[in-house]
Amino acid sequence: MQKVIFLKYGELSTKKDNRNFFIKILNDTIKKKLQDKVEVSYDLGRMFIIPKNDNFEEVITKLQTIFGIHEIVVAYRLENKDLNDIKNNLITILQDKNFKTFKVEVKRSDKNYPIHSMELRKIFGATILKNKQNIKVDVNKPEVIINIEIRLKEVLIYFDSIKGLGGYPVSSLGKGILMLSGGIDSPVSGYLTIKRGVKLEAIYFESPPHTSDYALDKVKKLAKLLAPYNNDIKLHIINFTEIQEAIYKNIPHEYLITIMRRMMYRISAIVASRINAKVIVNGESIGQVASQTLTSMSVINEVVKIPVIRPVACLDKLEIIDIAKKIGTYDTSILPYEDCCTIFVPDHPVINPVKNKCEEYEKLIDYENMIYNAVKNRKVITIKEIEDNIYKDLL
Ligand code: ATP
Ligand code: MG
């Protein structure tokens, strides 16, 4: 009898044709994250993880940061499927477990096993009753459920399962580019997108000297907090000063934000095509500010063809904050460093911008050249999830 961890794939297992593909990516992610701490093996129904030094807790904590894992179960694995052997092991396992009521669940995926699950349930129930004092069966509200799975090559015995993060394994559904500001919304959007199996690279627009290195550090910290879910994260840093100053000098101020955001979208789309990202992801939320009315969003959106995903579009700020707290980005997001959007905010930004006016105003600046330079001169850094580089002091 061996104590093991196994994973239930949950949603993954409904994807029949791609199941192998998803499972393989999950296996690679786990191996990368837990490096030489575990042995991993899998079949189409279950993935087994055996901690090498018996450090179950540490391994489970890590597994709880990996998307694509729905349930984590600590189980006893028996290679011998002989009925008497299973019964004896069951008694040993239950020796130190205290409970008053229980229920037995049997799953028999080995369809050639000579005894059916209904019958097995009765047999195991009777064995338990005979060997433990003062307990009884309660099928409705049992204190413990004793699960016994008869599989092709083994028997698994276990009690509860621990909830995993769910979603899909990282990068199993392609790549996106996240517009990452220092705010609350964009890291949450990033998290929710990575959860759907999209590997992200992030893009940040800075305007030195109007924005400080502290603001950049804050974004790096946020990227660092997303890195464990994403298997590291690349951050593209765009110097936006020239564009922003040109807009500020030449364009009616009520259109500053609209046009600034159209420029951000254009740049994000170009970087996306360079890195083969299929979507732009951002933290826009309907109605949150003037640039996030439906009219604003559509006038801004129309400068790019690439789809734009807005995972928090329909959430209230408080709902977004809840997620930010849960994933640990909130405290960093509320640090008070200025963002390039906030320093050039006009008193009365337009709520219903008009596309033709944007186009007319944009002719006043040589934005194509500036965009070309901004993309060409961008800095790209890789923020690692494992602290082996100069960014380790950021957290
Ligand atoms: P957040 O929305 O992240 O809390 P915010 O509210 O300050 O920050 P908004 O002005 O609401 O940002 O901008 C909406 C979205 O545009 C952000 O969520 C982010 O995706 C993107 N964005 C804004 N500023 C920047 C920036 N300097 N660099 C990269 N993306 C940005
Ligand atoms: Mg916002």
XYZ file of C-alpha atoms and ligand atoms in Angstrom:
427
model
C 0.000 0.000 0.000
C 1.350 3.391 -1.007
C 0.190 6.884 -0.042
C -0.151 9.018 -3.168
C -1.710 12.215 -4.446
C -3.934 11.973 -7.467
C -5.688 14.627 -9.499
C -9.132 14.674 -11.010
C -9.106 16.540 -14.308
C -12.690 17.797 -14.108
C -13.526 20.026 -17.062
C -10.556 18.746 -19.050
C -11.984 15.301 -19.299
C -15.005 16.606 -21.193
C -12.748 17.648 -24.038
C -12.603 14.206 -25.642
C -10.448 14.861 -28.698
C -7.982 17.107 -26.966
C -7.828 15.308 -23.678
C -4.361 13.885 -24.284
C -3.029 17.265 -25.288
C -4.383 19.006 -22.174
C -3.149 16.282 -19.864
C 0.332 16.362 -21.354
C 0.587 20.128 -20.813
C -0.634 19.710 -17.244
C 1.979 17.026 -16.675
C 4.752 19.286 -18.041
C 3.596 22.212 -15.877
C 3.570 20.111 -12.732
C 7.002 18.703 -13.494
C 8.372 22.189 -14.090
C 6.828 23.612 -10.914
C 7.743 20.795 -8.615
C 10.972 19.942 -10.383
C 12.703 17.074 -8.625
C 10.331 16.955 -5.651
C 7.852 14.509 -7.169
C 7.325 11.567 -9.484
C 4.456 12.060 -11.899
C 2.593 9.487 -13.965
C -0.781 9.619 -15.626
C -3.475 7.949 -17.651
C -6.580 9.421 -19.253
C -8.565 9.355 -15.998
C -6.133 10.311 -13.268
C -2.716 11.864 -12.714
C -0.598 10.471 -9.889
C 1.918 12.526 -7.975
C 4.233 10.956 -5.481
C 6.166 13.363 -3.249
C 9.735 12.084 -2.977
C 10.337 13.178 0.611
C 6.872 12.592 1.951
C 6.304 16.376 1.928
C 2.640 16.117 1.004
C 1.678 19.529 2.339
C 4.269 21.459 0.365
C 3.358 19.615 -2.824
C -0.382 20.169 -2.328
C 0.162 23.893 -1.734
C 2.005 24.123 -5.061
C -0.629 22.085 -6.864
C -3.207 24.586 -5.655
C -1.571 27.278 -7.819
C -1.852 25.308 -11.057
C -4.733 25.820 -13.465
C -6.273 22.708 -14.988
C -6.417 20.862 -11.662
C -9.945 20.544 -10.344
C -9.550 18.227 -7.378
C -6.530 17.087 -5.402
C -6.920 13.846 -3.510
C -4.674 12.100 -1.015
C -5.250 8.380 -1.464
C -3.920 4.964 -0.630
C -2.998 2.957 -3.676
C -3.107 -0.844 -3.576
C -1.652 -2.880 -6.386
C -3.294 -6.079 -5.216
C -6.965 -6.154 -6.179
C -7.854 -9.329 -4.317
C -11.003 -8.696 -2.266
C -9.562 -9.895 1.049
C -6.506 -7.801 0.544
C -8.589 -4.696 -0.088
C -10.622 -5.382 3.065
C -7.495 -5.818 5.203
C -5.958 -2.621 3.907
C -9.222 -0.782 4.429
C -9.242 -1.788 8.087
C -5.634 -0.650 8.517
C -6.350 2.705 6.880
C -9.409 3.303 9.062
C -7.702 2.323 12.296
C -6.760 5.863 13.305
C -9.688 7.651 11.728
C -12.420 8.738 14.117
C -15.999 9.137 12.957
C -19.504 8.193 13.996
C -21.299 7.948 10.661
C -20.060 6.959 7.223
C -21.010 6.005 3.723
C -19.107 3.877 1.204
C -18.885 4.884 -2.459
C -17.496 2.398 -4.934
C -16.412 3.189 -8.467
C -15.536 0.233 -10.624
C -13.801 1.456 -13.763
C -12.328 -2.028 -14.300
C -15.459 -3.476 -15.837
C -13.974 -6.997 -15.718
C -13.711 -7.019 -11.953
C -15.914 -9.974 -10.935
C -17.997 -8.184 -8.294
C -20.288 -5.280 -9.148
C -20.116 -1.929 -7.368
C -23.460 -2.291 -5.526
C -22.327 -5.589 -4.107
C -18.861 -4.234 -3.273
C -20.424 -1.352 -1.395
C -22.308 -3.738 0.825
C -19.254 -5.930 1.383
C -16.991 -3.026 2.353
C -19.733 -1.435 4.491
C -20.102 -4.675 6.426
C -16.308 -5.002 6.856
C -16.088 -1.501 8.308
C -19.045 -2.018 10.664
C -17.519 -5.257 11.910
C -14.143 -3.712 12.625
C -14.942 -0.367 14.193
C -16.900 0.331 17.351
C -19.908 2.639 17.700
C -20.331 3.668 14.102
C -23.232 3.467 11.723
C -24.084 4.043 8.075
C -25.716 7.326 7.114
C -26.273 7.676 3.376
C -27.669 11.211 3.577
C -25.328 13.165 5.821
C -22.331 10.990 6.623
C -19.433 12.396 8.571
C -17.010 10.640 6.202
C -17.369 9.250 2.745
C -15.075 6.317 2.125
C -14.314 6.162 -1.585
C -13.016 2.978 -3.142
C -12.108 2.929 -6.814
C -11.410 -0.353 -8.538
C -9.262 0.625 -11.506
C -7.559 -1.476 -14.166
C -4.166 -1.677 -12.460
C -4.920 -0.655 -8.911
C -7.349 0.159 -6.149
C -7.613 3.652 -4.689
C -9.017 4.358 -1.236
C -9.594 7.938 -0.137
C -11.823 10.309 1.816
C -12.101 14.015 0.968
C -10.718 15.958 -1.903
C -9.135 19.407 -1.874
C -10.414 21.934 -4.376
C -7.984 22.924 -7.139
C -8.083 26.150 -9.131
C -9.965 24.624 -12.074
C -9.640 26.120 -15.564
C -7.266 24.867 -18.251
C -3.518 24.218 -18.116
C -1.460 27.273 -18.904
C -0.960 28.004 -22.610
C -3.164 25.107 -23.726
C -5.358 27.616 -25.563
C -2.750 29.889 -27.100
C -1.338 33.282 -26.293
C -2.655 36.769 -25.462
C -1.228 40.168 -24.590
C -2.347 41.772 -21.335
C -2.445 45.555 -21.035
C -1.090 45.697 -17.507
C -1.382 48.987 -15.662
C -0.678 49.434 -11.991
C -4.382 49.360 -11.154
C -6.698 46.806 -9.628
C -8.546 45.655 -12.728
C -5.867 44.560 -15.157
C -4.087 41.989 -12.934
C -7.476 40.440 -12.154
C -8.253 40.307 -15.881
C -4.881 38.667 -16.418
C -5.549 36.043 -13.785
C -8.972 35.182 -15.195
C -7.552 34.854 -18.707
C -4.616 32.680 -17.691
C -7.187 30.498 -15.958
C -8.788 29.780 -19.327
C -5.492 28.351 -20.599
C -4.239 31.513 -22.316
C -0.546 32.201 -21.835
C -0.007 35.928 -21.390
C 2.698 38.414 -22.156
C 2.119 41.818 -20.597
C 2.513 45.308 -22.034
C 2.986 48.423 -19.923
C 2.981 52.035 -21.145
C 5.184 54.372 -19.168
C 5.818 58.078 -19.601
C 9.060 59.038 -17.934
C 9.724 61.545 -16.436
C 5.974 62.060 -15.828
C 5.779 58.545 -14.415
C 8.414 57.289 -12.004
C 10.409 54.114 -11.637
C 8.199 53.347 -8.646
C 5.224 53.051 -10.980
C 7.211 50.656 -13.183
C 8.315 48.643 -10.148
C 4.693 48.335 -9.112
C 3.812 46.854 -12.504
C 6.775 44.471 -12.272
C 5.521 43.370 -8.858
C 2.065 42.730 -10.269
C 3.589 40.764 -13.137
C 5.571 38.800 -10.588
C 2.361 37.935 -8.766
C 0.857 36.614 -12.007
C 4.028 34.747 -13.017
C 3.374 31.563 -10.986
C 0.094 30.980 -12.804
C 1.594 31.737 -16.209
C 4.951 29.860 -16.022
C 6.939 33.127 -15.939
C 5.729 36.245 -17.722
C 7.284 38.552 -20.297
C 6.741 42.274 -19.823
C 6.997 44.659 -22.784
C 7.712 48.179 -21.565
C 6.689 50.874 -24.005
C 8.006 54.400 -23.703
C 4.846 56.388 -24.325
C 6.174 59.862 -23.494
C 6.598 61.215 -27.018
C 3.121 60.111 -28.078
C 1.488 61.340 -24.922
C 3.167 64.746 -25.077
C 2.229 65.133 -28.740
C -1.378 64.329 -27.931
C -1.361 66.727 -24.990
C 0.071 69.592 -27.055
C -2.002 69.177 -30.201
C -5.357 67.627 -29.451
C -8.440 69.124 -27.740
C -8.240 67.998 -24.164
C -11.642 66.377 -23.970
C -10.304 63.815 -26.509
C -6.973 63.174 -24.744
C -7.937 59.894 -23.153
C -9.834 58.533 -26.138
C -6.913 59.137 -28.476
C -4.329 58.030 -25.989
C -6.186 54.751 -25.650
C -6.496 54.360 -29.408
C -2.691 54.640 -29.520
C -2.314 52.054 -26.767
C -4.570 49.688 -28.680
C -2.631 50.196 -31.912
C 0.676 49.492 -30.178
C -0.696 46.473 -28.314
C -1.994 45.033 -31.598
C 1.396 45.422 -33.290
C 3.223 43.789 -30.384
C 0.563 41.059 -30.349
C 1.232 40.220 -33.975
C 4.990 40.104 -33.316
C 4.616 37.615 -30.498
C 1.817 35.662 -32.143
C -0.774 36.604 -29.530
C -4.332 36.067 -30.703
C -6.092 38.506 -28.356
C -5.567 41.703 -26.412
C -6.706 41.448 -22.789
C -7.405 44.454 -20.596
C -9.130 45.554 -17.411
C -11.880 47.708 -18.876
C -15.164 47.519 -17.045
C -18.368 48.910 -18.499
C -19.147 52.372 -17.163
C -16.199 52.579 -14.773
C -14.773 55.786 -16.276
C -15.508 58.028 -19.287
C -13.298 55.919 -21.565
C -15.311 52.831 -20.670
C -18.769 53.816 -21.838
C -19.981 51.585 -24.654
C -19.502 54.415 -27.171
C -15.969 55.093 -25.919
C -15.074 51.440 -25.981
C -16.325 51.017 -29.528
C -14.553 54.148 -30.830
C -11.332 53.027 -29.160
C -11.725 49.425 -30.268
C -12.247 50.257 -33.915
C -8.522 50.956 -34.531
C -7.636 47.269 -34.183
C -8.821 44.063 -35.819
C -7.530 41.672 -33.161
C -10.225 40.623 -30.652
C -10.130 42.404 -27.296
C -11.114 40.360 -24.254
C -12.349 42.220 -21.183
C -12.753 39.621 -18.440
C -13.991 42.114 -15.844
C -16.258 44.089 -18.191
C -19.389 42.986 -16.365
C -18.133 42.910 -12.785
C -18.733 45.598 -10.179
C -15.631 47.191 -8.701
C -16.277 45.408 -5.399
C -16.417 42.061 -7.155
C -13.119 42.833 -8.892
C -11.585 43.863 -5.561
C -12.684 40.573 -4.017
C -10.801 38.621 -6.669
C -7.773 40.941 -6.376
C -7.640 40.217 -2.645
C -8.015 36.504 -3.211
C -5.160 36.331 -5.699
C -2.978 38.677 -3.662
C -2.617 41.592 -6.109
C -4.796 44.097 -4.249
C -2.230 45.420 -1.767
C 0.229 46.165 -4.558
C -2.431 47.669 -6.837
C -3.443 50.268 -4.284
C 0.084 51.606 -3.793
C -0.106 55.275 -4.695
C 2.139 55.624 -7.753
C 0.906 57.603 -10.708
C -0.018 55.946 -13.990
C 0.482 57.502 -17.408
C -3.304 57.714 -17.826
C -3.872 59.556 -14.613
C -1.337 62.340 -15.051
C -2.824 63.598 -18.306
C -6.452 63.354 -17.264
C -8.545 66.257 -18.602
C -11.240 67.900 -16.462
C -14.040 66.883 -18.807
C -13.219 63.795 -20.842
C -15.689 63.093 -23.629
C -18.220 60.381 -22.750
C -19.540 59.859 -26.253
C -16.542 60.361 -28.556
C -17.100 60.534 -32.304
C -14.966 58.405 -34.595
C -14.585 61.079 -37.312
C -13.361 63.618 -34.816
C -10.752 61.170 -33.526
C -9.508 60.630 -37.057
C -9.424 64.354 -37.721
C -7.459 65.073 -34.527
C -5.065 62.205 -35.077
C -3.998 63.831 -38.374
C -2.505 66.618 -36.260
C 0.258 64.332 -34.987
C 2.722 62.065 -36.752
C 1.562 59.106 -34.757
C 2.573 56.345 -37.156
C 6.252 57.187 -36.856
C 5.999 57.572 -33.120
C 4.262 54.217 -32.795
C 6.918 52.615 -34.974
C 9.656 53.945 -32.704
C 7.822 53.050 -29.512
C 7.416 49.433 -30.605
C 10.948 49.193 -31.953
C 12.523 50.616 -28.807
C 10.437 48.675 -26.332
C 12.188 46.900 -23.521
C 11.278 43.279 -22.890
C 12.013 41.610 -19.597
C 11.136 38.150 -18.376
C 9.763 37.983 -14.894
C 10.382 34.552 -13.496
C 8.126 32.780 -11.074
C 11.073 31.207 -9.355
C 13.303 33.705 -7.687
C 16.583 33.249 -9.443
C 17.097 36.697 -10.841
C 17.423 40.360 -10.066
C 13.717 40.799 -9.477
C 13.699 38.635 -6.390
C 13.751 41.739 -4.190
C 10.485 42.942 -5.648
C 8.228 40.847 -3.464
P -6.930 49.086 -13.655
O -8.073 49.150 -14.639
O -5.923 48.046 -13.981
O -7.383 49.094 -12.245
P -6.953 51.720 -14.084
O -8.343 51.603 -13.604
O -6.038 52.791 -13.610
O -6.203 50.425 -13.812
P -8.054 52.344 -16.541
O -7.757 53.758 -16.776
O -9.349 51.891 -16.027
O -6.932 51.737 -15.642
O -7.671 51.596 -17.882
C -8.385 50.490 -18.340
C -7.436 49.419 -18.798
O -6.501 49.882 -19.766
C -6.560 48.884 -17.677
O -7.241 47.931 -16.932
C -5.411 48.294 -18.451
O -5.763 47.041 -19.007
C -5.238 49.283 -19.576
N -4.241 50.303 -19.211
C -4.454 51.520 -18.656
N -3.278 52.159 -18.446
C -2.296 51.339 -18.873
C -0.875 51.409 -18.914
N -0.188 52.470 -18.462
N -0.199 50.357 -19.427
C -0.861 49.262 -19.853
N -2.193 49.145 -19.843
C -2.922 50.165 -19.365
Mg -9.963 50.391 -14.354
